[in-house]
């Protein structure tokens, strides 16, 4: 028999709250959750795998509505593979656009950091020059003895 997990155990395994798990069940993302004699939910390893898949979809930015659409297609079986593939292709395109957007932002930030490093280097050089000048004013070099001419 499959290992059965309580809602608390499933929450700990996924990082989702029990409230979110109950919500996912209520809207139909998770279906056919078994109950024990006391009416408590009992989740299977298959439920855990499905939830981990859903979490990955969420991390890609997929909406709950689209996840519900995907889940419905999955329940319909292999006749919907082409449509599910199209959904994954569209989501992949979205992720790639997001990566490009984030890379552009990273470039902007890197340029800004470089500018600050340049400014700090200039400030440090100016400060070091000021310190050297201040030290030389406080502690002037001793005068060199003058050479006298021998007659």
PDB file of C-alpha atoms in Angstrom:
ATOM      1  CA  UNK A   1       0.000   0.000   0.000  1.00  0.00           C
ATOM      2  CA  UNK A   2       1.094   3.555  -0.749  1.00  0.00           C
ATOM      3  CA  UNK A   3       2.453   5.657   2.100  1.00  0.00           C
ATOM      4  CA  UNK A   4      -0.246   7.977   3.370  1.00  0.00           C
ATOM      5  CA  UNK A   5       0.610  11.516   4.458  1.00  0.00           C
ATOM      6  CA  UNK A   6      -1.415  13.799   6.683  1.00  0.00           C
ATOM      7  CA  UNK A   7      -2.029  17.359   5.584  1.00  0.00           C
ATOM      8  CA  UNK A   8       0.662  18.536   8.023  1.00  0.00           C
ATOM      9  CA  UNK A   9       3.170  16.058   6.609  1.00  0.00           C
ATOM     10  CA  UNK A  10       2.326  17.079   3.045  1.00  0.00           C
ATOM     11  CA  UNK A  11       2.628  20.738   4.007  1.00  0.00           C
ATOM     12  CA  UNK A  12       6.053  20.082   5.516  1.00  0.00           C
ATOM     13  CA  UNK A  13       7.144  18.146   2.414  1.00  0.00           C
ATOM     14  CA  UNK A  14       6.032  20.831  -0.053  1.00  0.00           C
ATOM     15  CA  UNK A  15       6.373  24.070   1.869  1.00  0.00           C
ATOM     16  CA  UNK A  16       2.726  24.835   1.120  1.00  0.00           C
ATOM     17  CA  UNK A  17       0.435  25.676   4.002  1.00  0.00           C
ATOM     18  CA  UNK A  18      -2.435  23.366   4.982  1.00  0.00           C
ATOM     19  CA  UNK A  19      -4.751  26.230   3.984  1.00  0.00           C
ATOM     20  CA  UNK A  20      -3.249  26.266   0.460  1.00  0.00           C
ATOM     21  CA  UNK A  21      -3.559  22.491   0.197  1.00  0.00           C
ATOM     22  CA  UNK A  22      -7.239  22.661   1.177  1.00  0.00           C
ATOM     23  CA  UNK A  23      -7.715  25.525  -1.319  1.00  0.00           C
ATOM     24  CA  UNK A  24      -6.083  23.499  -4.117  1.00  0.00           C
ATOM     25  CA  UNK A  25      -8.455  20.650  -3.299  1.00  0.00           C
ATOM     26  CA  UNK A  26     -11.487  22.947  -3.186  1.00  0.00           C
ATOM     27  CA  UNK A  27     -10.760  24.457  -6.636  1.00  0.00           C
ATOM     28  CA  UNK A  28      -9.914  21.093  -8.194  1.00  0.00           C
ATOM     29  CA  UNK A  29      -6.132  21.178  -8.570  1.00  0.00           C
ATOM     30  CA  UNK A  30      -5.940  18.174  -6.252  1.00  0.00           C
ATOM     31  CA  UNK A  31      -8.695  15.609  -6.624  1.00  0.00           C
ATOM     32  CA  UNK A  32      -9.844  12.392  -5.021  1.00  0.00           C
ATOM     33  CA  UNK A  33      -8.009  12.919  -1.754  1.00  0.00           C
ATOM     34  CA  UNK A  34      -8.567   9.887   0.458  1.00  0.00           C
ATOM     35  CA  UNK A  35      -9.873  10.272   3.996  1.00  0.00           C
ATOM     36  CA  UNK A  36      -9.245   8.125   7.024  1.00  0.00           C
ATOM     37  CA  UNK A  37     -11.971   6.842   9.367  1.00  0.00           C
ATOM     38  CA  UNK A  38     -11.853  10.155  11.233  1.00  0.00           C
ATOM     39  CA  UNK A  39     -12.400  12.150   8.019  1.00  0.00           C
ATOM     40  CA  UNK A  40      -8.832  13.458   7.917  1.00  0.00           C
ATOM     41  CA  UNK A  41      -7.173  13.847   4.535  1.00  0.00           C
ATOM     42  CA  UNK A  42      -4.595  11.234   3.572  1.00  0.00           C
ATOM     43  CA  UNK A  43      -2.290  12.058   0.666  1.00  0.00           C
ATOM     44  CA  UNK A  44      -0.291   9.613  -1.461  1.00  0.00           C
ATOM     45  CA  UNK A  45       3.160   9.816  -3.025  1.00  0.00           C
ATOM     46  CA  UNK A  46       1.381  10.516  -6.333  1.00  0.00           C
ATOM     47  CA  UNK A  47      -0.340  13.527  -4.707  1.00  0.00           C
ATOM     48  CA  UNK A  48       3.054  14.743  -3.495  1.00  0.00           C
ATOM     49  CA  UNK A  49       4.569  14.385  -6.980  1.00  0.00           C
ATOM     50  CA  UNK A  50       1.626  16.219  -8.551  1.00  0.00           C
ATOM     51  CA  UNK A  51       1.902  19.058  -6.026  1.00  0.00           C
ATOM     52  CA  UNK A  52       5.622  19.407  -6.681  1.00  0.00           C
ATOM     53  CA  UNK A  53       4.848  19.648 -10.401  1.00  0.00           C
ATOM     54  CA  UNK A  54       2.203  22.317  -9.732  1.00  0.00           C
ATOM     55  CA  UNK A  55       4.672  24.248  -7.586  1.00  0.00           C
ATOM     56  CA  UNK A  56       7.146  24.243 -10.473  1.00  0.00           C
ATOM     57  CA  UNK A  57       4.466  25.597 -12.784  1.00  0.00           C
ATOM     58  CA  UNK A  58       3.764  28.389 -10.262  1.00  0.00           C
ATOM     59  CA  UNK A  59       7.475  29.181 -10.090  1.00  0.00           C
ATOM     60  CA  UNK A  60       7.449  29.691 -13.856  1.00  0.00           C
ATOM     61  CA  UNK A  61       4.743  32.303 -13.393  1.00  0.00           C
ATOM     62  CA  UNK A  62       1.826  30.159 -14.543  1.00  0.00           C
ATOM     63  CA  UNK A  63      -1.485  31.384 -13.171  1.00  0.00           C
ATOM     64  CA  UNK A  64      -3.806  29.240 -11.089  1.00  0.00           C
ATOM     65  CA  UNK A  65      -6.332  29.481 -13.929  1.00  0.00           C
ATOM     66  CA  UNK A  66      -3.835  28.022 -16.396  1.00  0.00           C
ATOM     67  CA  UNK A  67      -2.826  25.358 -13.884  1.00  0.00           C
ATOM     68  CA  UNK A  68      -6.503  24.387 -13.572  1.00  0.00           C
ATOM     69  CA  UNK A  69      -6.757  24.212 -17.353  1.00  0.00           C
ATOM     70  CA  UNK A  70      -3.671  21.986 -17.493  1.00  0.00           C
ATOM     71  CA  UNK A  71      -4.997  19.755 -14.693  1.00  0.00           C
ATOM     72  CA  UNK A  72      -8.297  19.350 -16.526  1.00  0.00           C
ATOM     73  CA  UNK A  73      -6.527  18.397 -19.739  1.00  0.00           C
ATOM     74  CA  UNK A  74      -4.361  15.915 -17.849  1.00  0.00           C
ATOM     75  CA  UNK A  75      -7.445  14.248 -16.388  1.00  0.00           C
ATOM     76  CA  UNK A  76      -8.857  13.863 -19.915  1.00  0.00           C
ATOM     77  CA  UNK A  77      -5.908  11.670 -20.806  1.00  0.00           C
ATOM     78  CA  UNK A  78      -3.529  11.213 -23.699  1.00  0.00           C
ATOM     79  CA  UNK A  79      -5.878  12.741 -26.271  1.00  0.00           C
ATOM     80  CA  UNK A  80      -4.917  16.158 -24.828  1.00  0.00           C
ATOM     81  CA  UNK A  81      -1.151  15.744 -25.073  1.00  0.00           C
ATOM     82  CA  UNK A  82      -0.823  18.173 -27.994  1.00  0.00           C
ATOM     83  CA  UNK A  83      -2.709  20.872 -26.100  1.00  0.00           C
ATOM     84  CA  UNK A  84      -0.687  20.282 -22.924  1.00  0.00           C
ATOM     85  CA  UNK A  85       2.502  20.439 -24.973  1.00  0.00           C
ATOM     86  CA  UNK A  86       1.349  23.766 -26.458  1.00  0.00           C
ATOM     87  CA  UNK A  87       0.734  25.080 -22.946  1.00  0.00           C
ATOM     88  CA  UNK A  88       4.238  24.057 -21.869  1.00  0.00           C
ATOM     89  CA  UNK A  89       5.735  25.657 -25.011  1.00  0.00           C
ATOM     90  CA  UNK A  90       3.908  28.912 -24.271  1.00  0.00           C
ATOM     91  CA  UNK A  91       5.098  28.827 -20.657  1.00  0.00           C
ATOM     92  CA  UNK A  92       8.651  28.105 -21.787  1.00  0.00           C
ATOM     93  CA  UNK A  93       8.492  31.153 -24.079  1.00  0.00           C
ATOM     94  CA  UNK A  94       7.253  33.215 -21.118  1.00  0.00           C
ATOM     95  CA  UNK A  95      10.135  31.987 -18.934  1.00  0.00           C
ATOM     96  CA  UNK A  96      12.666  32.794 -21.659  1.00  0.00           C
ATOM     97  CA  UNK A  97      11.231  36.316 -22.003  1.00  0.00           C
ATOM     98  CA  UNK A  98      11.479  36.742 -18.239  1.00  0.00           C
ATOM     99  CA  UNK A  99      15.089  35.540 -18.271  1.00  0.00           C
ATOM    100  CA  UNK A 100      15.925  38.074 -21.007  1.00  0.00           C
ATOM    101  CA  UNK A 101      14.195  40.837 -19.018  1.00  0.00           C
ATOM    102  CA  UNK A 102      16.097  39.889 -15.858  1.00  0.00           C
ATOM    103  CA  UNK A 103      19.400  39.712 -17.755  1.00  0.00           C
ATOM    104  CA  UNK A 104      18.806  43.243 -19.046  1.00  0.00           C
ATOM    105  CA  UNK A 105      18.102  44.401 -15.488  1.00  0.00           C
ATOM    106  CA  UNK A 106      21.227  42.608 -14.253  1.00  0.00           C
ATOM    107  CA  UNK A 107      23.232  44.458 -16.916  1.00  0.00           C
ATOM    108  CA  UNK A 108      21.760  47.772 -15.755  1.00  0.00           C
ATOM    109  CA  UNK A 109      22.656  46.997 -12.139  1.00  0.00           C
ATOM    110  CA  UNK A 110      26.161  45.823 -13.078  1.00  0.00           C
ATOM    111  CA  UNK A 111      26.748  49.123 -14.900  1.00  0.00           C
ATOM    112  CA  UNK A 112      25.536  51.040 -11.851  1.00  0.00           C
ATOM    113  CA  UNK A 113      27.806  49.015  -9.532  1.00  0.00           C
ATOM    114  CA  UNK A 114      30.759  49.639 -11.873  1.00  0.00           C
ATOM    115  CA  UNK A 115      29.990  53.355 -11.738  1.00  0.00           C
ATOM    116  CA  UNK A 116      29.993  53.297  -7.955  1.00  0.00           C
ATOM    117  CA  UNK A 117      33.256  51.341  -7.880  1.00  0.00           C
ATOM    118  CA  UNK A 118      34.836  53.925 -10.205  1.00  0.00           C
ATOM    119  CA  UNK A 119      33.559  56.777  -8.035  1.00  0.00           C
ATOM    120  CA  UNK A 120      34.827  55.090  -4.883  1.00  0.00           C
ATOM    121  CA  UNK A 121      38.239  54.515  -6.463  1.00  0.00           C
ATOM    122  CA  UNK A 122      38.439  58.167  -7.478  1.00  0.00           C
ATOM    123  CA  UNK A 123      37.328  59.236  -3.994  1.00  0.00           C
ATOM    124  CA  UNK A 124      39.910  56.969  -2.368  1.00  0.00           C
ATOM    125  CA  UNK A 125      42.665  58.281  -4.622  1.00  0.00           C
ATOM    126  CA  UNK A 126      41.638  61.868  -3.905  1.00  0.00           C
ATOM    127  CA  UNK A 127      41.462  61.146  -0.174  1.00  0.00           C
ATOM    128  CA  UNK A 128      44.879  59.490  -0.229  1.00  0.00           C
ATOM    129  CA  UNK A 129      46.315  62.481  -2.078  1.00  0.00           C
ATOM    130  CA  UNK A 130      44.740  64.841   0.458  1.00  0.00           C
ATOM    131  CA  UNK A 131      46.158  62.803   3.341  1.00  0.00           C
ATOM    132  CA  UNK A 132      49.628  62.858   1.822  1.00  0.00           C
ATOM    133  CA  UNK A 133      49.446  66.625   1.306  1.00  0.00           C
ATOM    134  CA  UNK A 134      48.166  67.180   4.849  1.00  0.00           C
ATOM    135  CA  UNK A 135      50.936  65.036   6.306  1.00  0.00           C
ATOM    136  CA  UNK A 136      53.566  66.922   4.374  1.00  0.00           C
ATOM    137  CA  UNK A 137      52.218  70.246   5.674  1.00  0.00           C
ATOM    138  CA  UNK A 138      52.214  68.990   9.261  1.00  0.00           C
ATOM    139  CA  UNK A 139      55.582  67.347   9.072  1.00  0.00           C
ATOM    140  CA  UNK A 140      57.603  69.253   6.572  1.00  0.00           C
ATOM    141  CA  UNK A 141      60.707  67.569   5.355  1.00  0.00           C
ATOM    142  CA  UNK A 142      63.787  68.769   7.160  1.00  0.00           C
ATOM    143  CA  UNK A 143      65.786  71.246   5.213  1.00  0.00           C
ATOM    144  CA  UNK A 144      68.803  69.851   3.556  1.00  0.00           C
ATOM    145  CA  UNK A 145      71.989  71.264   4.770  1.00  0.00           C
ATOM    146  CA  UNK A 146      73.366  73.694   2.283  1.00  0.00           C
ATOM    147  CA  UNK A 147      76.575  72.954   0.707  1.00  0.00           C
ATOM    148  CA  UNK A 148      79.085  75.601   1.325  1.00  0.00           C
ATOM    149  CA  UNK A 149      81.712  76.506  -1.114  1.00  0.00           C
ATOM    150  CA  UNK A 150      85.177  75.998  -0.108  1.00  0.00           C
ATOM    151  CA  UNK A 151      87.327  78.851  -0.834  1.00  0.00           C
TER     152      UNK A 151
END
